PDB file of C-alpha atoms in Angstrom:
ATOM      1  CA  MET A  15     -12.541  14.278  -6.416  1.00  0.00           C
ATOM      2  CA  LYS A  16     -11.240  10.964  -7.568  1.00  0.00           C
ATOM      3  CA  ASP A  17      -9.568  10.718 -10.928  1.00  0.00           C
ATOM      4  CA  VAL A  18     -10.585   7.478 -12.604  1.00  0.00           C
ATOM      5  CA  THR A  19      -8.761   8.210 -15.876  1.00  0.00           C
ATOM      6  CA  ASN A  20      -6.311   5.380 -15.349  1.00  0.00           C
ATOM      7  CA  ASP A  21      -8.833   2.800 -14.165  1.00  0.00           C
ATOM      8  CA  LEU A  22      -9.977  -0.273 -16.051  1.00  0.00           C
ATOM      9  CA  VAL A  23     -13.221  -1.738 -14.759  1.00  0.00           C
ATOM     10  CA  LEU A  24     -15.087  -4.994 -15.113  1.00  0.00           C
ATOM     11  CA  ASP A  25     -18.635  -4.642 -13.763  1.00  0.00           C
ATOM     12  CA  ARG A  26     -20.835  -7.724 -13.941  1.00  0.00           C
ATOM     13  CA  ILE A  27     -23.770  -9.489 -12.378  1.00  0.00           C
ATOM     14  CA  LEU A  28     -22.584 -13.045 -11.753  1.00  0.00           C
ATOM     15  CA  ASN A  29     -25.006 -15.894 -11.369  1.00  0.00           C
ATOM     16  CA  ALA A  30     -23.398 -17.224  -8.195  1.00  0.00           C
ATOM     17  CA  GLU A  31     -23.641 -16.497  -4.495  1.00  0.00           C
ATOM     18  CA  ARG A  32     -21.418 -13.876  -2.987  1.00  0.00           C
ATOM     19  CA  ASN A  33     -19.825 -16.130  -0.389  1.00  0.00           C
ATOM     20  CA  ARG A  34     -18.974 -18.774  -2.976  1.00  0.00           C
ATOM     21  CA  LEU A  35     -17.312 -16.151  -5.175  1.00  0.00           C
ATOM     22  CA  TRP A  36     -15.384 -14.961  -2.141  1.00  0.00           C
ATOM     23  CA  ARG A  37     -14.170 -18.504  -1.497  1.00  0.00           C
ATOM     24  CA  CYS A  38     -13.022 -18.808  -5.107  1.00  0.00           C
ATOM     25  CA  TRP A  39     -11.054 -15.602  -4.747  1.00  0.00           C
ATOM     26  CA  THR A  40      -9.492 -16.337  -1.395  1.00  0.00           C
ATOM     27  CA  GLU A  41      -8.846 -20.101  -1.170  1.00  0.00           C
ATOM     28  CA  PRO A  42      -5.605 -20.744  -3.081  1.00  0.00           C
ATOM     29  CA  LYS A  43      -6.678 -24.132  -4.456  1.00  0.00           C
ATOM     30  CA  LEU A  44      -9.857 -22.582  -5.842  1.00  0.00           C
ATOM     31  CA  LEU A  45      -8.139 -19.424  -7.100  1.00  0.00           C
ATOM     32  CA  GLU A  46      -5.750 -21.530  -9.164  1.00  0.00           C
ATOM     33  CA  GLN A  47      -8.676 -23.034 -11.047  1.00  0.00           C
ATOM     34  CA  TRP A  48     -10.072 -19.828 -12.548  1.00  0.00           C
ATOM     35  CA  PHE A  49      -7.663 -16.916 -12.102  1.00  0.00           C
ATOM     36  CA  CYS A  50      -6.168 -17.014 -15.614  1.00  0.00           C
ATOM     37  CA  PRO A  51      -8.130 -17.389 -18.833  1.00  0.00           C
ATOM     38  CA  LYS A  52      -7.467 -20.875 -20.219  1.00  0.00           C
ATOM     39  CA  PRO A  53      -5.219 -22.209 -21.717  1.00  0.00           C
ATOM     40  CA  TRP A  54      -3.152 -20.215 -19.207  1.00  0.00           C
ATOM     41  CA  HIS A  55      -3.215 -21.346 -15.617  1.00  0.00           C
ATOM     42  CA  VAL A  56      -1.954 -20.406 -12.184  1.00  0.00           C
ATOM     43  CA  THR A  57       0.000 -22.363  -9.569  1.00  0.00           C
ATOM     44  CA  ASP A  58       1.599 -21.630  -6.197  1.00  0.00           C
ATOM     45  CA  ALA A  59      -1.075 -19.197  -5.074  1.00  0.00           C
ATOM     46  CA  VAL A  60      -0.326 -17.649  -1.690  1.00  0.00           C
ATOM     47  CA  LEU A  61      -2.966 -15.518  -0.006  1.00  0.00           C
ATOM     48  CA  ASP A  62      -2.389 -14.077   3.413  1.00  0.00           C
ATOM     49  CA  LEU A  63      -5.640 -12.202   3.977  1.00  0.00           C
ATOM     50  CA  ARG A  64      -4.581  -9.148   5.975  1.00  0.00           C
ATOM     51  CA  PRO A  65      -3.146  -5.745   5.130  1.00  0.00           C
ATOM     52  CA  GLY A  66       0.444  -6.355   4.090  1.00  0.00           C
ATOM     53  CA  GLY A  67      -0.116 -10.100   3.730  1.00  0.00           C
ATOM     54  CA  GLU A  68       1.356 -11.780   0.685  1.00  0.00           C
ATOM     55  CA  PHE A  69      -0.726 -12.269  -2.460  1.00  0.00           C
ATOM     56  CA  SER A  70       1.296 -14.141  -5.025  1.00  0.00           C
ATOM     57  CA  THR A  71       0.788 -16.509  -7.926  1.00  0.00           C
ATOM     58  CA  VAL A  72       2.780 -18.022 -10.753  1.00  0.00           C
ATOM     59  CA  MET A  73       1.140 -17.784 -14.179  1.00  0.00           C
ATOM     60  CA  HIS A  74       1.858 -20.456 -16.756  1.00  0.00           C
ATOM     61  CA  GLY A  75       1.265 -20.212 -20.496  1.00  0.00           C
ATOM     62  CA  PRO A  76       0.567 -22.978 -22.991  1.00  0.00           C
ATOM     63  CA  GLU A  77       4.114 -22.720 -24.405  1.00  0.00           C
ATOM     64  CA  GLY A  78       5.726 -23.141 -20.993  1.00  0.00           C
ATOM     65  CA  GLU A  79       5.875 -19.422 -20.253  1.00  0.00           C
ATOM     66  CA  GLU A  80       6.145 -18.728 -16.549  1.00  0.00           C
ATOM     67  CA  PHE A  81       5.431 -15.402 -14.829  1.00  0.00           C
ATOM     68  CA  PRO A  82       5.730 -15.114 -11.091  1.00  0.00           C
ATOM     69  CA  ASN A  83       3.688 -12.281  -9.568  1.00  0.00           C
ATOM     70  CA  THR A  84       4.264 -11.156  -6.020  1.00  0.00           C
ATOM     71  CA  GLY A  85       2.224  -8.564  -4.222  1.00  0.00           C
ATOM     72  CA  VAL A  86       0.409  -7.826  -1.002  1.00  0.00           C
ATOM     73  CA  CYS A  87      -3.135  -7.368   0.230  1.00  0.00           C
ATOM     74  CA  LEU A  88      -4.024  -3.819   1.187  1.00  0.00           C
ATOM     75  CA  GLU A  89      -7.541  -4.274   2.541  1.00  0.00           C
ATOM     76  CA  VAL A  90      -9.681  -7.296   3.296  1.00  0.00           C
ATOM     77  CA  VAL A  91     -13.375  -7.108   4.196  1.00  0.00           C
ATOM     78  CA  ALA A  92     -14.446 -10.751   4.449  1.00  0.00           C
ATOM     79  CA  GLY A  93     -16.979 -11.659   1.780  1.00  0.00           C
ATOM     80  CA  ARG A  94     -17.201  -8.077   0.501  1.00  0.00           C
ATOM     81  CA  LYS A  95     -13.970  -6.541  -0.665  1.00  0.00           C
ATOM     82  CA  LEU A  96     -10.371  -7.409  -1.473  1.00  0.00           C
ATOM     83  CA  VAL A  97      -7.775  -4.819  -2.427  1.00  0.00           C
ATOM     84  CA  PHE A  98      -4.267  -5.846  -3.461  1.00  0.00           C
ATOM     85  CA  THR A  99      -1.294  -4.486  -5.368  1.00  0.00           C
ATOM     86  CA  ASP A 100       1.980  -5.468  -6.972  1.00  0.00           C
ATOM     87  CA  ALA A 101       3.620  -2.303  -5.635  1.00  0.00           C
ATOM     88  CA  PHE A 102       5.104  -4.077  -2.617  1.00  0.00           C
ATOM     89  CA  THR A 103       6.513  -7.393  -1.586  1.00  0.00           C
ATOM     90  CA  PRO A 104       5.804  -8.504   1.996  1.00  0.00           C
ATOM     91  CA  GLY A 105       7.282  -6.181   4.623  1.00  0.00           C
ATOM     92  CA  TRP A 106       5.939  -3.238   2.590  1.00  0.00           C
ATOM     93  CA  ARG A 107       9.076  -3.323   0.500  1.00  0.00           C
ATOM     94  CA  PRO A 108       8.653  -1.278  -2.695  1.00  0.00           C
ATOM     95  CA  SER A 109       8.777  -3.635  -5.644  1.00  0.00           C
ATOM     96  CA  GLY A 110      10.370  -2.895  -9.006  1.00  0.00           C
ATOM     97  CA  ARG A 111       7.626  -1.134 -10.851  1.00  0.00           C
ATOM     98  CA  PRO A 112       4.273  -0.363  -9.253  1.00  0.00           C
ATOM     99  CA  PHE A 113       1.797  -1.337 -11.958  1.00  0.00           C
ATOM    100  CA  MET A 114      -1.663  -1.461 -10.425  1.00  0.00           C
ATOM    101  CA  VAL A 115      -3.991  -1.716  -7.470  1.00  0.00           C
ATOM    102  CA  ALA A 116      -6.892  -4.143  -7.892  1.00  0.00           C
ATOM    103  CA  ASP A 117     -10.068  -3.431  -5.946  1.00  0.00           C
ATOM    104  CA  VAL A 118     -12.539  -6.295  -6.143  1.00  0.00           C
ATOM    105  CA  SER A 119     -15.969  -5.977  -4.555  1.00  0.00           C
ATOM    106  CA  PHE A 120     -18.951  -8.283  -4.119  1.00  0.00           C
ATOM    107  CA  GLU A 121     -22.547  -7.236  -3.362  1.00  0.00           C
ATOM    108  CA  ASP A 122     -25.683  -9.313  -3.159  1.00  0.00           C
ATOM    109  CA  ALA A 123     -27.816  -8.775  -6.249  1.00  0.00           C
ATOM    110  CA  GLY A 124     -30.786 -10.952  -5.267  1.00  0.00           C
ATOM    111  CA  GLU A 125     -31.837 -14.437  -6.344  1.00  0.00           C
ATOM    112  CA  GLY A 126     -28.407 -15.883  -5.574  1.00  0.00           C
ATOM    113  CA  ARG A 127     -26.631 -13.471  -7.862  1.00  0.00           C
ATOM    114  CA  THR A 128     -23.784 -11.083  -7.101  1.00  0.00           C
ATOM    115  CA  HIS A 129     -22.800  -7.666  -8.320  1.00  0.00           C
ATOM    116  CA  TYR A 130     -19.099  -8.119  -9.019  1.00  0.00           C
ATOM    117  CA  VAL A 131     -16.820  -5.167  -9.709  1.00  0.00           C
ATOM    118  CA  ALA A 132     -13.117  -5.654 -10.423  1.00  0.00           C
ATOM    119  CA  ARG A 133     -11.334  -2.332 -10.754  1.00  0.00           C
ATOM    120  CA  ALA A 134      -7.702  -2.084 -11.831  1.00  0.00           C
ATOM    121  CA  MET A 135      -6.244   1.314 -10.899  1.00  0.00           C
ATOM    122  CA  HIS A 136      -2.911   2.259 -12.450  1.00  0.00           C
ATOM    123  CA  TRP A 137      -0.231   4.733 -11.490  1.00  0.00           C
ATOM    124  CA  THR A 138       0.269   5.941 -15.035  1.00  0.00           C
ATOM    125  CA  GLU A 139      -1.552   6.285 -18.309  1.00  0.00           C
ATOM    126  CA  GLU A 140       1.200   4.158 -19.847  1.00  0.00           C
ATOM    127  CA  ALA A 141       0.472   1.271 -17.457  1.00  0.00           C
ATOM    128  CA  ARG A 142      -3.262   1.542 -18.070  1.00  0.00           C
ATOM    129  CA  LYS A 143      -2.766   1.444 -21.847  1.00  0.00           C
ATOM    130  CA  GLU A 144      -0.363  -1.466 -21.530  1.00  0.00           C
ATOM    131  CA  HIS A 145      -2.901  -3.376 -19.430  1.00  0.00           C
ATOM    132  CA  GLU A 146      -5.620  -2.612 -21.968  1.00  0.00           C
ATOM    133  CA  ALA A 147      -3.378  -3.823 -24.806  1.00  0.00           C
ATOM    134  CA  MET A 148      -2.583  -7.007 -22.847  1.00  0.00           C
ATOM    135  CA  GLY A 149      -6.285  -7.699 -23.095  1.00  0.00           C
ATOM    136  CA  PHE A 150      -7.703  -6.541 -19.776  1.00  0.00           C
ATOM    137  CA  HIS A 151     -11.342  -6.605 -20.848  1.00  0.00           C
ATOM    138  CA  GLU A 152     -11.239  -9.948 -22.609  1.00  0.00           C
ATOM    139  CA  GLY A 153      -8.913 -11.552 -20.075  1.00  0.00           C
ATOM    140  CA  TRP A 154     -10.675 -10.421 -16.914  1.00  0.00           C
ATOM    141  CA  GLY A 155     -14.009 -11.134 -18.607  1.00  0.00           C
ATOM    142  CA  LYS A 156     -13.077 -14.729 -19.432  1.00  0.00           C
ATOM    143  CA  ALA A 157     -11.642 -15.208 -15.964  1.00  0.00           C
ATOM    144  CA  ALA A 158     -14.938 -13.932 -14.510  1.00  0.00           C
ATOM    145  CA  ASP A 159     -16.801 -16.553 -16.558  1.00  0.00           C
ATOM    146  CA  GLN A 160     -14.488 -19.233 -15.133  1.00  0.00           C
ATOM    147  CA  LEU A 161     -14.997 -17.799 -11.647  1.00  0.00           C
ATOM    148  CA  GLU A 162     -18.777 -17.895 -12.035  1.00  0.00           C
ATOM    149  CA  ASP A 163     -18.718 -21.497 -13.276  1.00  0.00           C
ATOM    150  CA  LEU A 164     -16.485 -22.650 -10.439  1.00  0.00           C
ATOM    151  CA  ALA A 165     -18.551 -20.840  -7.791  1.00  0.00           C
ATOM    152  CA  LYS A 166     -21.768 -22.400  -9.101  1.00  0.00           C
ATOM    153  CA  SER A 167     -20.175 -25.851  -8.903  1.00  0.00           C
ATOM    154  CA  LEU A 168     -19.232 -25.592  -5.199  1.00  0.00           C
TER     155      LEU A 168
ATOM    156  CA  MET B  12      16.149 -11.857   0.745  1.00  0.00           C
ATOM    157  CA  LYS B  13      15.311  -8.219   1.085  1.00  0.00           C
ATOM    158  CA  ASP B  14      17.088  -5.678  -1.028  1.00  0.00           C
ATOM    159  CA  VAL B  15      17.848  -2.606   1.050  1.00  0.00           C
ATOM    160  CA  THR B  16      19.806  -0.821  -1.693  1.00  0.00           C
ATOM    161  CA  ASN B  17      17.214   1.923  -2.009  1.00  0.00           C
ATOM    162  CA  ASP B  18      16.652   2.429   1.707  1.00  0.00           C
ATOM    163  CA  LEU B  19      17.696   5.427   3.756  1.00  0.00           C
ATOM    164  CA  VAL B  20      17.791   4.790   7.480  1.00  0.00           C
ATOM    165  CA  LEU B  21      17.908   6.882  10.626  1.00  0.00           C
ATOM    166  CA  ASP B  22      18.707   4.682  13.644  1.00  0.00           C
ATOM    167  CA  ARG B  23      18.901   6.427  17.001  1.00  0.00           C
ATOM    168  CA  ILE B  24      18.509   5.979  20.724  1.00  0.00           C
ATOM    169  CA  LEU B  25      16.236   8.797  21.851  1.00  0.00           C
ATOM    170  CA  ASN B  26      16.167   9.994  25.400  1.00  0.00           C
ATOM    171  CA  ALA B  27      12.381   9.863  25.716  1.00  0.00           C
ATOM    172  CA  GLU B  28       9.783   7.238  26.505  1.00  0.00           C
ATOM    173  CA  ARG B  29       8.358   5.139  23.731  1.00  0.00           C
ATOM    174  CA  ASN B  30       4.731   6.067  24.373  1.00  0.00           C
ATOM    175  CA  ARG B  31       5.499   9.774  24.399  1.00  0.00           C
ATOM    176  CA  LEU B  32       7.316   9.479  21.074  1.00  0.00           C
ATOM    177  CA  TRP B  33       4.329   7.588  19.712  1.00  0.00           C
ATOM    178  CA  ARG B  34       2.000  10.393  20.809  1.00  0.00           C
ATOM    179  CA  CYS B  35       4.241  12.953  19.077  1.00  0.00           C
ATOM    180  CA  TRP B  36       4.046  10.927  15.869  1.00  0.00           C
ATOM    181  CA  THR B  37       0.326  10.248  15.934  1.00  0.00           C
ATOM    182  CA  GLU B  38      -1.414  13.248  17.496  1.00  0.00           C
ATOM    183  CA  PRO B  39      -1.708  15.868  14.736  1.00  0.00           C
ATOM    184  CA  LYS B  40      -1.222  18.860  17.021  1.00  0.00           C
ATOM    185  CA  LEU B  41       1.997  17.319  18.367  1.00  0.00           C
ATOM    186  CA  LEU B  42       3.213  16.136  14.962  1.00  0.00           C
ATOM    187  CA  GLU B  43       2.959  19.663  13.618  1.00  0.00           C
ATOM    188  CA  GLN B  44       5.412  20.857  16.273  1.00  0.00           C
ATOM    189  CA  TRP B  45       8.382  18.711  15.262  1.00  0.00           C
ATOM    190  CA  PHE B  46       7.810  17.008  11.890  1.00  0.00           C
ATOM    191  CA  CYS B  47       9.846  19.461   9.786  1.00  0.00           C
ATOM    192  CA  PRO B  48      13.270  20.817  10.681  1.00  0.00           C
ATOM    193  CA  LYS B  49      12.866  24.473  11.626  1.00  0.00           C
ATOM    194  CA  PRO B  50      12.507  27.075  10.137  1.00  0.00           C
ATOM    195  CA  TRP B  51      10.129  24.886   8.100  1.00  0.00           C
ATOM    196  CA  HIS B  52       6.927  23.825   9.731  1.00  0.00           C
ATOM    197  CA  VAL B  53       3.879  21.686   9.164  1.00  0.00           C
ATOM    198  CA  THR B  54       0.157  22.463   9.377  1.00  0.00           C
ATOM    199  CA  ASP B  55      -3.095  20.640   8.602  1.00  0.00           C
ATOM    200  CA  ALA B  56      -1.834  17.243   9.743  1.00  0.00           C
ATOM    201  CA  VAL B  57      -4.403  14.493   9.232  1.00  0.00           C
ATOM    202  CA  LEU B  58      -3.727  11.043  10.658  1.00  0.00           C
ATOM    203  CA  ASP B  59      -6.281   8.304  10.357  1.00  0.00           C
ATOM    204  CA  LEU B  60      -4.480   5.459  12.117  1.00  0.00           C
ATOM    205  CA  ARG B  61      -5.576   2.373  10.187  1.00  0.00           C
ATOM    206  CA  PRO B  62      -4.471   0.666   6.981  1.00  0.00           C
ATOM    207  CA  GLY B  63      -5.615   2.898   4.151  1.00  0.00           C
ATOM    208  CA  GLY B  64      -6.305   5.812   6.489  1.00  0.00           C
ATOM    209  CA  GLU B  65      -5.162   9.247   5.391  1.00  0.00           C
ATOM    210  CA  PHE B  66      -1.780  10.595   6.461  1.00  0.00           C
ATOM    211  CA  SER B  67      -1.355  14.093   5.148  1.00  0.00           C
ATOM    212  CA  THR B  68       0.418  17.305   6.031  1.00  0.00           C
ATOM    213  CA  VAL B  69       1.175  20.665   4.493  1.00  0.00           C
ATOM    214  CA  MET B  70       4.814  21.766   4.750  1.00  0.00           C
ATOM    215  CA  HIS B  71       5.611  25.459   4.891  1.00  0.00           C
ATOM    216  CA  GLY B  72       8.980  27.073   4.219  1.00  0.00           C
ATOM    217  CA  PRO B  73      10.403  30.310   5.580  1.00  0.00           C
ATOM    218  CA  GLU B  74       9.862  32.057   2.220  1.00  0.00           C
ATOM    219  CA  GLY B  75       6.193  31.095   2.083  1.00  0.00           C
ATOM    220  CA  GLU B  76       6.772  27.872   0.177  1.00  0.00           C
ATOM    221  CA  GLU B  77       3.890  25.443   0.595  1.00  0.00           C
ATOM    222  CA  PHE B  78       3.999  21.717  -0.143  1.00  0.00           C
ATOM    223  CA  PRO B  79       0.947  19.587   0.474  1.00  0.00           C
ATOM    224  CA  ASN B  80       1.709  15.890   1.007  1.00  0.00           C
ATOM    225  CA  THR B  81      -1.038  13.317   0.911  1.00  0.00           C
ATOM    226  CA  GLY B  82      -0.592   9.651   1.639  1.00  0.00           C
ATOM    227  CA  VAL B  83      -2.028   6.756   3.578  1.00  0.00           C
ATOM    228  CA  CYS B  84      -1.097   4.552   6.509  1.00  0.00           C
ATOM    229  CA  LEU B  85      -0.231   0.978   5.583  1.00  0.00           C
ATOM    230  CA  GLU B  86       0.272  -0.572   9.006  1.00  0.00           C
ATOM    231  CA  VAL B  87      -0.281   0.653  12.529  1.00  0.00           C
ATOM    232  CA  VAL B  88       0.891  -1.228  15.643  1.00  0.00           C
ATOM    233  CA  ALA B  89       0.004   1.103  18.501  1.00  0.00           C
ATOM    234  CA  GLY B  90       3.075   2.384  20.282  1.00  0.00           C
ATOM    235  CA  ARG B  91       5.426   0.223  18.220  1.00  0.00           C
ATOM    236  CA  LYS B  92       5.283   0.737  14.492  1.00  0.00           C
ATOM    237  CA  LEU B  93       3.846   3.055  11.857  1.00  0.00           C
ATOM    238  CA  VAL B  94       4.187   2.434   8.137  1.00  0.00           C
ATOM    239  CA  PHE B  95       2.926   4.957   5.601  1.00  0.00           C
ATOM    240  CA  THR B  96       3.436   5.916   1.973  1.00  0.00           C
ATOM    241  CA  ASP B  97       2.766   8.636  -0.567  1.00  0.00           C
ATOM    242  CA  ALA B  98       1.943   6.009  -3.199  1.00  0.00           C
ATOM    243  CA  PHE B  99      -1.816   6.278  -2.612  1.00  0.00           C
ATOM    244  CA  THR B 100      -4.437   8.771  -1.684  1.00  0.00           C
ATOM    245  CA  PRO B 101      -7.330   7.480   0.456  1.00  0.00           C
ATOM    246  CA  GLY B 102      -9.376   4.773  -1.251  1.00  0.00           C
ATOM    247  CA  TRP B 103      -6.105   3.108  -2.312  1.00  0.00           C
ATOM    248  CA  ARG B 104      -6.020   5.355  -5.338  1.00  0.00           C
ATOM    249  CA  PRO B 105      -2.566   5.332  -6.971  1.00  0.00           C
ATOM    250  CA  SER B 106      -1.044   8.782  -6.611  1.00  0.00           C
ATOM    251  CA  GLY B 107       1.073  10.553  -9.195  1.00  0.00           C
ATOM    252  CA  ARG B 108       4.517   9.229  -8.449  1.00  0.00           C
ATOM    253  CA  PRO B 109       5.164   6.647  -5.753  1.00  0.00           C
ATOM    254  CA  PHE B 110       8.222   8.023  -3.981  1.00  0.00           C
ATOM    255  CA  MET B 111       8.665   6.138  -0.736  1.00  0.00           C
ATOM    256  CA  VAL B 112       7.377   3.986   2.082  1.00  0.00           C
ATOM    257  CA  ALA B 113       8.346   5.110   5.577  1.00  0.00           C
ATOM    258  CA  ASP B 114       8.605   2.463   8.276  1.00  0.00           C
ATOM    259  CA  VAL B 115       9.030   3.950  11.727  1.00  0.00           C
ATOM    260  CA  SER B 116       9.568   1.704  14.729  1.00  0.00           C
ATOM    261  CA  PHE B 117       9.924   2.258  18.460  1.00  0.00           C
ATOM    262  CA  GLU B 118      11.453  -0.162  20.990  1.00  0.00           C
ATOM    263  CA  ASP B 119      12.136   0.278  24.668  1.00  0.00           C
ATOM    264  CA  ALA B 120      15.845   0.788  25.235  1.00  0.00           C
ATOM    265  CA  GLY B 121      15.812   0.952  29.041  1.00  0.00           C
ATOM    266  CA  GLU B 122      16.018   3.876  31.459  1.00  0.00           C
ATOM    267  CA  GLY B 123      13.206   5.730  29.712  1.00  0.00           C
ATOM    268  CA  ARG B 124      14.972   5.679  26.380  1.00  0.00           C
ATOM    269  CA  THR B 125      13.753   4.396  23.029  1.00  0.00           C
ATOM    270  CA  HIS B 126      15.402   2.738  20.071  1.00  0.00           C
ATOM    271  CA  TYR B 127      13.980   4.713  17.164  1.00  0.00           C
ATOM    272  CA  VAL B 128      14.390   3.539  13.570  1.00  0.00           C
ATOM    273  CA  ALA B 129      12.957   5.544  10.685  1.00  0.00           C
ATOM    274  CA  ARG B 130      13.459   3.746   7.406  1.00  0.00           C
ATOM    275  CA  ALA B 131      12.581   5.357   4.054  1.00  0.00           C
ATOM    276  CA  MET B 132      12.263   2.701   1.331  1.00  0.00           C
ATOM    277  CA  HIS B 133      12.164   3.924  -2.270  1.00  0.00           C
ATOM    278  CA  TRP B 134      10.896   2.398  -5.485  1.00  0.00           C
ATOM    279  CA  THR B 135      13.876   3.512  -7.490  1.00  0.00           C
ATOM    280  CA  GLU B 136      17.530   4.381  -7.106  1.00  0.00           C
ATOM    281  CA  GLU B 137      16.681   7.773  -8.593  1.00  0.00           C
ATOM    282  CA  ALA B 138      14.169   8.495  -5.823  1.00  0.00           C
ATOM    283  CA  ARG B 139      16.597   7.352  -3.130  1.00  0.00           C
ATOM    284  CA  LYS B 140      19.344   9.602  -4.509  1.00  0.00           C
ATOM    285  CA  GLU B 141      16.910  12.506  -4.797  1.00  0.00           C
ATOM    286  CA  HIS B 142      15.859  12.025  -1.174  1.00  0.00           C
ATOM    287  CA  GLU B 143      19.483  11.859  -0.100  1.00  0.00           C
ATOM    288  CA  ALA B 144      20.247  15.066  -2.016  1.00  0.00           C
ATOM    289  CA  MET B 145      17.198  16.756  -0.423  1.00  0.00           C
ATOM    290  CA  GLY B 146      19.025  16.185   2.861  1.00  0.00           C
ATOM    291  CA  PHE B 147      17.445  13.036   4.282  1.00  0.00           C
ATOM    292  CA  HIS B 148      20.088  12.435   6.934  1.00  0.00           C
ATOM    293  CA  GLU B 149      20.335  16.006   8.152  1.00  0.00           C
ATOM    294  CA  GLY B 150      16.595  16.673   7.837  1.00  0.00           C
ATOM    295  CA  TRP B 151      15.320  13.516   9.509  1.00  0.00           C
ATOM    296  CA  GLY B 152      18.092  13.847  12.097  1.00  0.00           C
ATOM    297  CA  LYS B 153      17.103  17.406  13.039  1.00  0.00           C
ATOM    298  CA  ALA B 154      13.451  16.390  13.093  1.00  0.00           C
ATOM    299  CA  ALA B 155      14.343  13.524  15.451  1.00  0.00           C
ATOM    300  CA  ASP B 156      16.026  16.026  17.789  1.00  0.00           C
ATOM    301  CA  GLN B 157      12.853  18.126  17.750  1.00  0.00           C
ATOM    302  CA  LEU B 158      10.780  14.981  18.343  1.00  0.00           C
ATOM    303  CA  GLU B 159      12.931  13.989  21.323  1.00  0.00           C
ATOM    304  CA  ASP B 160      12.697  17.470  22.863  1.00  0.00           C
ATOM    305  CA  LEU B 161       8.925  17.587  22.466  1.00  0.00           C
ATOM    306  CA  ALA B 162       8.430  14.067  23.858  1.00  0.00           C
ATOM    307  CA  LYS B 163      10.559  14.902  26.913  1.00  0.00           C
ATOM    308  CA  SER B 164       8.468  18.017  27.543  1.00  0.00           C
ATOM    309  CA  LEU B 165       5.124  16.155  27.663  1.00  0.00           C
TER     310      LEU B 165
END
């Protein structure tokens, strides 16, 4: 009986191998290359791949905007699944405003392709609408294109 | 640089062995015997001791009040530390209103005693004040007495 009302979902077949996509998600130097739709970009990625381990980035905009994001991993299944949230900082410390949980999964789809599902689950309808208005579908879609390109190039 | 402003803490030396206290916390049939200050009591305890595993109880009051609580474990270090929260239901699904993270730790204190720290960390000042007004210190204190008595009797 799960209520998916406040979920936003990107569900795609990517033309890249699962393990290469996983590397792009989990190696900081690779993550920084695709995680934000250009002309935005990410620096200072930290990924401690265990429950409670830090997952943080700093997003930079073309006008010099700078947004640090700190969160933690909740679940890590190597090559298959990564769940993280901004609801805590390391040490399970509640952070200002819990916005979302992201659940990203990777499944082989044959012929070197991967079924990629990125699900953003929100605590409130307000947060979901805000994320939608920020351009979830376009933003995560463009980022997925960048991810696919980078993974193919490895 | 951790901000403990919204924490409530119970810090006690309990006259019972660490492993017995751990059993009382993690075996549902034992948990039900001490988890609520009497005359309240708990039934239907579910404890799946892994990150993301269910931690739920139903609290019952003397007038027939019934409060189901569903949450998940965040971190489990056998015999040492249990962290859980009401912020998710299983599957890392954000639950209605994230209220708190509880971080419970157990350290040997010599002569069969245990240093017991139960820390409730809240997302907001409002939640912390609400928890305080609900009787955190008295309630968790009485429950700790019940926990100590049960652990000694094992």
